[in-house]
Coordinates of C-alpha atoms in Angstrom, one line a residue:
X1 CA 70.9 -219.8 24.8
X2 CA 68.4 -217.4 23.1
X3 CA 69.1 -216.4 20.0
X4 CA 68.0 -213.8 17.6
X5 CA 64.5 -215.1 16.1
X6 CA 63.7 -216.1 19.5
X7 CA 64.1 -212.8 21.2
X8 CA 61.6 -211.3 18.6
X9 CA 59.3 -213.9 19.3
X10 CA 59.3 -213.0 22.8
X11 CA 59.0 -209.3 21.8
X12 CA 55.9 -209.6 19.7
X13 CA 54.7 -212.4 22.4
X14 CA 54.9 -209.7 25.2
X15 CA 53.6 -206.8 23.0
X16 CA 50.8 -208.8 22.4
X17 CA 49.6 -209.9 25.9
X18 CA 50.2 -206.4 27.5
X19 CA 49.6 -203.8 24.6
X20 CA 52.3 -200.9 23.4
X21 CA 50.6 -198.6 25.5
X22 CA 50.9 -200.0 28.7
X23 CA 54.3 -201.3 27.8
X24 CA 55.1 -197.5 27.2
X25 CA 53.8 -196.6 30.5
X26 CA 55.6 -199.3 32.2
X27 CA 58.8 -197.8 30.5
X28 CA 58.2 -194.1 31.2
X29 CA 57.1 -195.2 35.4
X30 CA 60.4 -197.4 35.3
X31 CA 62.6 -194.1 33.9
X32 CA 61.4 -192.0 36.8
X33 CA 62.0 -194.4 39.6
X34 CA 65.3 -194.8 37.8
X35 CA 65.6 -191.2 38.2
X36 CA 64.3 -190.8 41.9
X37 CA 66.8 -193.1 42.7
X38 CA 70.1 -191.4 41.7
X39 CA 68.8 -188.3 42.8
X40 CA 68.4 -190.3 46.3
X41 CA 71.9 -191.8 45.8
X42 CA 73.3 -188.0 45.3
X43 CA 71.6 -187.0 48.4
X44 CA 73.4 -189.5 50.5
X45 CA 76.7 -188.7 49.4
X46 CA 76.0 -185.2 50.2
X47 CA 75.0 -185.5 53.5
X48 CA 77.9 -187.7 54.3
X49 CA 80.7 -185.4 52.2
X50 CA 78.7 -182.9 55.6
X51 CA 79.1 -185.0 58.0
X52 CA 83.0 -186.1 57.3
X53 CA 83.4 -181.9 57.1
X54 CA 81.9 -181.3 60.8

């Protein structure tokens, strides 16, 4: 199982292939899909809470 030392290893490993800025990017893209995607889930339960009311 990874431990502690080997998760920061990983860390600097990764931050050092892809960069903090695209990392950041990655991040901010990854929040926003995150987001669309509730909002999408909301939608659905809205339209059927309609539907069940008709």
């Amino acid at each position: 199982m990874i431990q502690g030392w080997e998760w920061i290893i990983i860390l600097v490993v990764v931050l050092l292939v892809f960069g903090v800025g695209r990392i950041s990017k990655l991040g901010s893209e990854l929040g926003k899909s995150v987001t669309e995607f509730r909002k999408g889930l909301r939608e659905g339960q809205d339209d059927e809470k309609e539907d069940k009311s008709e």
